[in-house]
Coordinates of C-alpha atoms and ligand atoms in Angstrom, one line a residue:
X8 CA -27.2 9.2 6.3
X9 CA -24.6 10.7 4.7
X10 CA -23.4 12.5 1.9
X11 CA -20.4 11.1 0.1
X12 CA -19.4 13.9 -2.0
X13 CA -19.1 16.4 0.5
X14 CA -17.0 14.3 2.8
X15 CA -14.9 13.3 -0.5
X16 CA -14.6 16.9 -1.3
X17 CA -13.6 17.9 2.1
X18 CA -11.1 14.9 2.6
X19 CA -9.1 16.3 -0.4
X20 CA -9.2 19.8 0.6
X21 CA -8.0 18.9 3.6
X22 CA -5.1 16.6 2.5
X23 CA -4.0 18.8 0.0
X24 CA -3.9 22.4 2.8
X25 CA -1.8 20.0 5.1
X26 CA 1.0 19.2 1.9
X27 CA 1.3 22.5 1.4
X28 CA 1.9 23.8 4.8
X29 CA 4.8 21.1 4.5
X30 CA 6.1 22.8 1.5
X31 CA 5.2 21.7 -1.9
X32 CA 8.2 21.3 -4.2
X33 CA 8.5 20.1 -7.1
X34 CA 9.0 16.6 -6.5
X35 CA 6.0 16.9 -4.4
X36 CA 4.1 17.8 -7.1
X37 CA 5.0 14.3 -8.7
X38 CA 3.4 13.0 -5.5
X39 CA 0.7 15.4 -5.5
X40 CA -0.7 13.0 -8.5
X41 CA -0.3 10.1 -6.4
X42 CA -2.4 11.7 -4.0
X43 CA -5.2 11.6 -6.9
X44 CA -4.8 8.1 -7.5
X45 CA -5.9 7.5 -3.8
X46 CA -7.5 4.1 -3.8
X47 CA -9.1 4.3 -0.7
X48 CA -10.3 7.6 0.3
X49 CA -11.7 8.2 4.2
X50 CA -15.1 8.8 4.3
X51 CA -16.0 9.3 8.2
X52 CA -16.2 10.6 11.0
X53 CA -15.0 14.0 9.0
X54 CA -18.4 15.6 9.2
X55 CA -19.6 13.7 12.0
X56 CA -20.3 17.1 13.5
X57 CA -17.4 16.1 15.9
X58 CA -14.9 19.1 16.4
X59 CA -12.5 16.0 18.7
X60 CA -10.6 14.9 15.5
X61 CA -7.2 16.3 14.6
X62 CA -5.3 15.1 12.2
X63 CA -1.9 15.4 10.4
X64 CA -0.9 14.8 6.5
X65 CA 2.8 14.7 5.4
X66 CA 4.5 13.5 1.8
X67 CA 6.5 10.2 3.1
X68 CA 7.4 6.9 1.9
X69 CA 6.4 7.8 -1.9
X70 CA 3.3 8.6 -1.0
X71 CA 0.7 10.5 1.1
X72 CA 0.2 9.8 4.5
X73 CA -2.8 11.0 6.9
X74 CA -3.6 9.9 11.0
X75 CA -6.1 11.6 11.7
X76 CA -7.2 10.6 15.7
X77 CA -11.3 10.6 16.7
X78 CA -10.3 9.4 20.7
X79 CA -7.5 10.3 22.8
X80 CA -3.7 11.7 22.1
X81 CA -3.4 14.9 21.1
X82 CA -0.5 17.1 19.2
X83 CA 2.5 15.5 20.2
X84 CA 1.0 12.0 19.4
X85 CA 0.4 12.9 16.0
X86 CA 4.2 14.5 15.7
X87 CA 5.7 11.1 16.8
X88 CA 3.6 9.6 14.2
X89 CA 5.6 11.9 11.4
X90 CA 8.5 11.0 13.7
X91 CA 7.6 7.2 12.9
X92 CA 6.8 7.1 9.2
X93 CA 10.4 9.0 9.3
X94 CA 12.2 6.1 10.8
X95 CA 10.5 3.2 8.3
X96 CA 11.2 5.0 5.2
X97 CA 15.1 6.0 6.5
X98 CA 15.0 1.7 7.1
X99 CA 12.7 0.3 4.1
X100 CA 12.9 2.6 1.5
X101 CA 14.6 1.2 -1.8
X102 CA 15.6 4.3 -3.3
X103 CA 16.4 6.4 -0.5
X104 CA 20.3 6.6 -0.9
X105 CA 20.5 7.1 3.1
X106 CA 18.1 4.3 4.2
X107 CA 19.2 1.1 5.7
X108 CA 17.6 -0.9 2.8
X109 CA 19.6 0.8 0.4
X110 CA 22.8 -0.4 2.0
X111 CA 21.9 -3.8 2.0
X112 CA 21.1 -4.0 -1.6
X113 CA 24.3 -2.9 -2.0
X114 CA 26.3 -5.2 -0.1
X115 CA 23.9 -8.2 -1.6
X116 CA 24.7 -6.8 -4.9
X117 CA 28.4 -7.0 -3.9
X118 CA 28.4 -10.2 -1.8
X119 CA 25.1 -11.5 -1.6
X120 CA 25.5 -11.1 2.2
X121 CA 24.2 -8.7 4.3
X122 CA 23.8 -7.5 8.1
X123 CA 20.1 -5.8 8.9
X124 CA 18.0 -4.6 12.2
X125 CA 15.6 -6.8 13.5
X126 CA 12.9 -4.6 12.3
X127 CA 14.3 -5.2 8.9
X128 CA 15.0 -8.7 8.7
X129 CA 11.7 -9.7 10.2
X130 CA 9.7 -7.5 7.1
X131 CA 12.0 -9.6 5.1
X132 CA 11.6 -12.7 6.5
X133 CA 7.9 -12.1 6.5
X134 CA 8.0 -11.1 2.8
X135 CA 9.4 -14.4 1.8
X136 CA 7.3 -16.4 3.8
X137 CA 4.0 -14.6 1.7
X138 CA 6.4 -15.6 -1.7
X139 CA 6.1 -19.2 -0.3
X140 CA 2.1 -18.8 0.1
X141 CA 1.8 -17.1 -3.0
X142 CA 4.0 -19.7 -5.2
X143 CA 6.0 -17.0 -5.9
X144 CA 3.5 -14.2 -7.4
X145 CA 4.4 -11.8 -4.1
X146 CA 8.0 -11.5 -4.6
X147 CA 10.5 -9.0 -3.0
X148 CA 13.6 -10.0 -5.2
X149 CA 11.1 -8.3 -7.9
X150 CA 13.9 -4.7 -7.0
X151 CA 15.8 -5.7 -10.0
X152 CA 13.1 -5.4 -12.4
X153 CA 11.1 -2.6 -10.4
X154 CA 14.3 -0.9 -10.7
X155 CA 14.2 -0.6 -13.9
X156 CA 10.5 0.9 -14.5
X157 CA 9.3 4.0 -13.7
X158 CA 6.1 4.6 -13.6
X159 CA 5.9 8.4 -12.6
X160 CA 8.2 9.7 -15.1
X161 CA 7.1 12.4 -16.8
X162 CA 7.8 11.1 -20.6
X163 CA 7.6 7.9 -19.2
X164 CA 9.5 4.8 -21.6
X165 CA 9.9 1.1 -21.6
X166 CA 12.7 -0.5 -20.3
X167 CA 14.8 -2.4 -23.0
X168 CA 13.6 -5.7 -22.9
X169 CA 16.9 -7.5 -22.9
X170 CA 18.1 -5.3 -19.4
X171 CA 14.2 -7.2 -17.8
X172 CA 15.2 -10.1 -19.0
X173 CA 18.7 -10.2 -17.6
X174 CA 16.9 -8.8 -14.1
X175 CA 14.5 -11.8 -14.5
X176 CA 17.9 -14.2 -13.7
X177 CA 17.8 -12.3 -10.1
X178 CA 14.3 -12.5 -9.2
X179 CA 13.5 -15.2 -6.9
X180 CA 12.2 -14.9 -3.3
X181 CA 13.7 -19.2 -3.2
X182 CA 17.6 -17.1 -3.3
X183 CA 16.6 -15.6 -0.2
X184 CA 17.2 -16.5 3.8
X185 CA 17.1 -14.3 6.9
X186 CA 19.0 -15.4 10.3
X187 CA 20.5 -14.1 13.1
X188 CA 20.1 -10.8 11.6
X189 CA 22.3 -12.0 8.6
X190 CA 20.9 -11.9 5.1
X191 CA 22.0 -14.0 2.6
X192 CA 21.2 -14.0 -1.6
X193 CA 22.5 -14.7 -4.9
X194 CA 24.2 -11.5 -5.7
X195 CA 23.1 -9.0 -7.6
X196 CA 19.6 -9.4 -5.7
X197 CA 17.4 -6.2 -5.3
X198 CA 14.9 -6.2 -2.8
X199 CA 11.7 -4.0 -2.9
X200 CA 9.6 -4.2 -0.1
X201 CA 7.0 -1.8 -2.0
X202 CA 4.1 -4.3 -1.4
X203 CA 4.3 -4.8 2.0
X204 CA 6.5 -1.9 4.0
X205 CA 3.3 0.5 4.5
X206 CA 0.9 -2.1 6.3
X207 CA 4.0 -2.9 8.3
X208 CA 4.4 0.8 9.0
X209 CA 0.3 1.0 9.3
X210 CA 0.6 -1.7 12.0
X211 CA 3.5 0.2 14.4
X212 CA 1.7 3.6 14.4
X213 CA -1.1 2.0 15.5
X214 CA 0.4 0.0 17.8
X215 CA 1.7 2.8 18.7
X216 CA -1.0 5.0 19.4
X217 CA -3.2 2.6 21.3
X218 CA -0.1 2.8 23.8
X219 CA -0.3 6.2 24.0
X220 CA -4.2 6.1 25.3
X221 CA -5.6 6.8 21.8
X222 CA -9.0 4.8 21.1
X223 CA -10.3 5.8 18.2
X224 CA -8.4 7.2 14.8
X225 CA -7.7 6.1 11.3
X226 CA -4.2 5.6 9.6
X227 CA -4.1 6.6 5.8
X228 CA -1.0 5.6 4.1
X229 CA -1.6 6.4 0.5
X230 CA -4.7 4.4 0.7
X231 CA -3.2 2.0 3.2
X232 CA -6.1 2.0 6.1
X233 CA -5.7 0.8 9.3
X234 CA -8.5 1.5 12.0
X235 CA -8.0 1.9 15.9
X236 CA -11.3 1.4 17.3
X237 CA -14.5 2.9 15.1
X238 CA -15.8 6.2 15.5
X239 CA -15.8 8.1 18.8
X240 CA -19.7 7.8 18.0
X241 CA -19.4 4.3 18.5
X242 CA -20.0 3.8 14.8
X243 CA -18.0 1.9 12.1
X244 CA -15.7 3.3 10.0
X245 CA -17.0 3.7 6.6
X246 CA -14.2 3.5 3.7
X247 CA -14.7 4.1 0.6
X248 CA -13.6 1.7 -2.5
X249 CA -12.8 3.9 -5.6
X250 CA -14.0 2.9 -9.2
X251 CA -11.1 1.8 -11.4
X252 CA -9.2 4.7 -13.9
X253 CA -12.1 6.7 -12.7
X254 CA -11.5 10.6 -13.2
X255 CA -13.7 12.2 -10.7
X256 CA -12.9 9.8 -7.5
X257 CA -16.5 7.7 -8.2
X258 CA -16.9 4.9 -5.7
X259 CA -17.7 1.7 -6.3
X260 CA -18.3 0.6 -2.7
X261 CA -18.7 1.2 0.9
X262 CA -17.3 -0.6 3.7
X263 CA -17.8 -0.2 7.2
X264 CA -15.5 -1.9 9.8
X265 CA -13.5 -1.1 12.8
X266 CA -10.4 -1.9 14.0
X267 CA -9.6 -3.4 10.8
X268 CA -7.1 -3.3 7.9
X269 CA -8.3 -2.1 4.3
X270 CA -6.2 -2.4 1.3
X271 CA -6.4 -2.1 -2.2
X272 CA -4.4 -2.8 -4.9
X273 CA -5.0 -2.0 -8.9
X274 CA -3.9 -1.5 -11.6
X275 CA -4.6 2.5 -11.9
X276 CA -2.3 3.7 -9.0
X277 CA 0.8 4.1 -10.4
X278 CA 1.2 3.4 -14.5
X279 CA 1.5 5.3 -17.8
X280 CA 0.3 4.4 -21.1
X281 CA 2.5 4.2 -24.3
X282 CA 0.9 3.3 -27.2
X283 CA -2.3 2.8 -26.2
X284 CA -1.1 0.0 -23.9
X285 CA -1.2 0.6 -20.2
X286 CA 1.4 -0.3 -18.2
X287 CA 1.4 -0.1 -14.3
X288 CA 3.5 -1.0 -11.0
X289 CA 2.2 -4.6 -10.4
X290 CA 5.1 -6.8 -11.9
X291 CA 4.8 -10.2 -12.8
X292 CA 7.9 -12.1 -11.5
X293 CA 7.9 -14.0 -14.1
X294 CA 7.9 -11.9 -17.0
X295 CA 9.2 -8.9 -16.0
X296 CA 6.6 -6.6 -17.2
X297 CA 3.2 -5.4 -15.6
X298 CA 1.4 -8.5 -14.5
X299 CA -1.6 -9.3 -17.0
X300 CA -4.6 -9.6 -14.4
X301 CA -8.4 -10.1 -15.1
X302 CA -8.7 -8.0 -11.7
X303 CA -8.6 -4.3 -11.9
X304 CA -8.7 -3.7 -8.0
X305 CA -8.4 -6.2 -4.9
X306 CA -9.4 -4.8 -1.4
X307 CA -8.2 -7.0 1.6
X308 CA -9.8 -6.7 5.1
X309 CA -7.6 -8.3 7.7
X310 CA -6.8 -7.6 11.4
X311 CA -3.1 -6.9 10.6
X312 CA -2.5 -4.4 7.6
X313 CA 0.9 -6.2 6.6
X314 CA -1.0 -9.0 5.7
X315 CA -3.3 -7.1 3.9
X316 CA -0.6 -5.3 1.9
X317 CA 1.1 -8.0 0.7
X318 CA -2.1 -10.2 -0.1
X319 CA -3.9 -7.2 -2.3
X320 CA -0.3 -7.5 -4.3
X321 CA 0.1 -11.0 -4.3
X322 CA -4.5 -11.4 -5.4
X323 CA -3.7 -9.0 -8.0
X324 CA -1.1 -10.9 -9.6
X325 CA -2.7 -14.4 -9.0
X326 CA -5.5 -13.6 -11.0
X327 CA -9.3 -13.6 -9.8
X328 CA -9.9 -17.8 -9.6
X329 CA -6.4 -18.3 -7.7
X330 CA -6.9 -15.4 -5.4
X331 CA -10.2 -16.7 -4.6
X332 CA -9.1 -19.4 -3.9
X333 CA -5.9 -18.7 -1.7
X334 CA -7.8 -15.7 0.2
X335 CA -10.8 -18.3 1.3
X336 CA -8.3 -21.1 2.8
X337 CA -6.9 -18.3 5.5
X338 CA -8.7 -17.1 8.4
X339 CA -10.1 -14.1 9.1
X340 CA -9.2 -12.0 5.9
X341 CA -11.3 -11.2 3.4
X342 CA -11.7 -9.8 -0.1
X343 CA -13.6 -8.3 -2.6
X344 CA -12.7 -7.8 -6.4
X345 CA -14.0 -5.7 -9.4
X346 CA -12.7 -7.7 -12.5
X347 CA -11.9 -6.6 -15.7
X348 CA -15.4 -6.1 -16.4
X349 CA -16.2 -4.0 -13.6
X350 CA -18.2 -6.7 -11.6
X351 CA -17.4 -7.1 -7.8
X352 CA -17.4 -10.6 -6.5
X353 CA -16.2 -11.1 -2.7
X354 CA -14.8 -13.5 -1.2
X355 CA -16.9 -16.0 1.4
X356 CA -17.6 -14.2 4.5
X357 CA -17.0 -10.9 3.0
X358 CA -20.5 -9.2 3.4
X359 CA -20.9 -11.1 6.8
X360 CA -17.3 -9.4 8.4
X361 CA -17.9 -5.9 6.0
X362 CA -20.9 -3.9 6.1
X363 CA -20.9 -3.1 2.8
X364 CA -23.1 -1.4 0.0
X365 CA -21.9 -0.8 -3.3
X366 CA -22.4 2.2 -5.5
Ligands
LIG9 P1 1.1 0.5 -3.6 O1 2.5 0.4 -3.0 O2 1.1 1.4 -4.8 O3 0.1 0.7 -2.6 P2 1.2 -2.4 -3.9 O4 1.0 -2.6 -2.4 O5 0.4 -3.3 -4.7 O6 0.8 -0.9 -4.3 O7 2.7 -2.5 -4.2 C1 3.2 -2.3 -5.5 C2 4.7 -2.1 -5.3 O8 5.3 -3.4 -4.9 C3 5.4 -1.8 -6.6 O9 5.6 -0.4 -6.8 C4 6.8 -2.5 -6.4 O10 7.6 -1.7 -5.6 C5 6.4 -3.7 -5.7 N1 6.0 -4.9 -6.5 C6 5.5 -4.9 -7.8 N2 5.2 -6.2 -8.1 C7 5.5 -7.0 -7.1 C8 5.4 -8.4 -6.9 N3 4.9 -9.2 -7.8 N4 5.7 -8.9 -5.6 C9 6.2 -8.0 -4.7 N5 6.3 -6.7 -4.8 C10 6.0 -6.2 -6.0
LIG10 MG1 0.6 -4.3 -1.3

């Protein structure tokens, strides 16, 4: 048994020392209040009474970011980690003025052509493939209208509606094709690959550490969680599911898995209310503004975290009957919502593939 305030308690401690050590300024700070809107917090192995785990926490790609390894590798492993994390957001970061994203939006702004890696026009290619499964709810051209919000600001305002719906004539994943590491779009197209980069990024460091001997670890990216292995005790994982807008990091379920992919999306990570209407970072691609869902958090367990990424975006905009429905024709994912009302409903399968229990 164990006790799930402690190991919340100490999770936070820890993430928070580690920040620190990297030097809190104040735009950290911004992202220190990310770090409380953690969807997903970790809730094992920590107290395992296992002194084997070392771990690393850094402020990257807009969010927090935590390995911490249970099995194998050691200090260097977790540097190259940083070192990768480093790399993605210098290629996929939208508003990074030096990333390779950056440029391309650019020259698709100017052109509507663009040259990108591999790396890049496969996330891309990816991206639009999920717009195609999704009829269009997952959509990366969404950059024009994402642009436009911001949902950390400190006196946070509404865009004018007439700039969204000039945006809205940009947004469309259909304006989109990737070949031969050429991109082409109707210009003026923004993309944001906000919903999908940090399972792609999940995927490579783990990838990445199972090639450098490690067995066992967990990959946090700002509630992003991919597992290598379970625990070195040959247990599960277990990974907590945290209760919508809640204040004091409740939990509203339990899941235990290995080697598997959680994410969640909802509607209390990132969003500010004006008033008394909330407004948050899931955009409708149709309307421009904060997509009107009867689900106030989607978790997706999947093998690859990409996948899950995208899919807790695209669920959450679909609404609970379509997501249902889309996430039981694929194999091997699962989901589970809490809805508007704060009932969980799971997919088919779910409680068979997830040991769960809920709060
Ligand atoms: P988070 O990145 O906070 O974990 P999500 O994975 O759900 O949450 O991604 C939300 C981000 O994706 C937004 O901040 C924005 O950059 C982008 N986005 C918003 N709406 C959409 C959409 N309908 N399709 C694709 N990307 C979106
Ligand atoms: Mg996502």
């Amino acid at each position: 048994m164990y006790n799930v305030q402690r190991r919340l308690c100490k999770m936070d401690t820890r993430t928070h020392g580690k920040c620190c050590f990297l030097g809190w300024n104040m735009k950290n700070i911004v992202t220190l209040a990310l770090i409380t809107a953690f969807f997903i917090l970790m809730l094992s192995g920590c107290l395992k009474g296992n002194n084997r785990e070392m771990s690393t926490s850094a402020v990257m790609m807009d969010t927090v970011i935590n390995v911490t390894l249970y099995g194998g590798g050691d200090r260097n492993v977790l540097n190259g980690c940083i070192a990768l994390c480093e790399k993605y957001d210098k290629i996929f970061s939208r508003t990074r003025e030096d990333s390779e994203l950056y440029r391309v939006n650019a020259e698709l702004s100017q052109s509507g052509k663009a040259y990108a890696s591999e790396e890049l026009c496969t996330l891309i290619q990816n991206a639009v493939n999920i717009g195609d499964l999704s009829d269009g709810a997952f959509d990366i051209t969404i950059g024009a209208v994402s642009s436009l919000w911001d949902f950390t600001a400190t006196e946070p305002r509404l865009p004018a509606d007439k700039n969204i719906k000039d945006a809205l004539g940009k947004v469309s994943y259909l304006n989109v094709s990737v070949a031969d590491n050429r991109i082409t779009a109707k210009k003026g197209t923004m993309l944001d690959l906000g919903a999908i980069a940090k399972g792609y990024v999940a995927d490579r460091l783990k990838d990445y550490l199972i090639s450098n001997g490690v067995s066992h670890a967990i990959i946090n990216l700002g509630g992003n969680v991919l597992c290598v292995g379970g625990n070195a005790d040959g247990e599960l994982f277990h990974i907590g599911i945290r209760k919508p807008f809640s204040q004091y990091d409740e939990i509203s379920a339990i899941l235990e898995i290995d080697d598997q992919s959680a994410v969640t999306s909802g509607a209390y990570e990132r969003y500010f209310i004006l008033d008394g209407i909330t407004y948050h970072h899931i955009l409708d691609p149709k309307t421009g503004y904060p997509a009107a869902s009867d689900i106030q958090s989607v978790t997706i367990i999947s093998k690859q975290s990409e996948l899950g990424d995208a899919l807790s975006t695209t669920c959450f905009v679909l609404g609970l009957d379509k997501a249902v429905k889309l996430i039981e024709s694929m194999e091997g994912v699962y989901a589970m919502f809490i809805d508007d009302k704060g009932g969980i409903i799971s997919s088919n399968g779910f409680e068979e593939a997830v040991n769960v229990s809920f709060r």
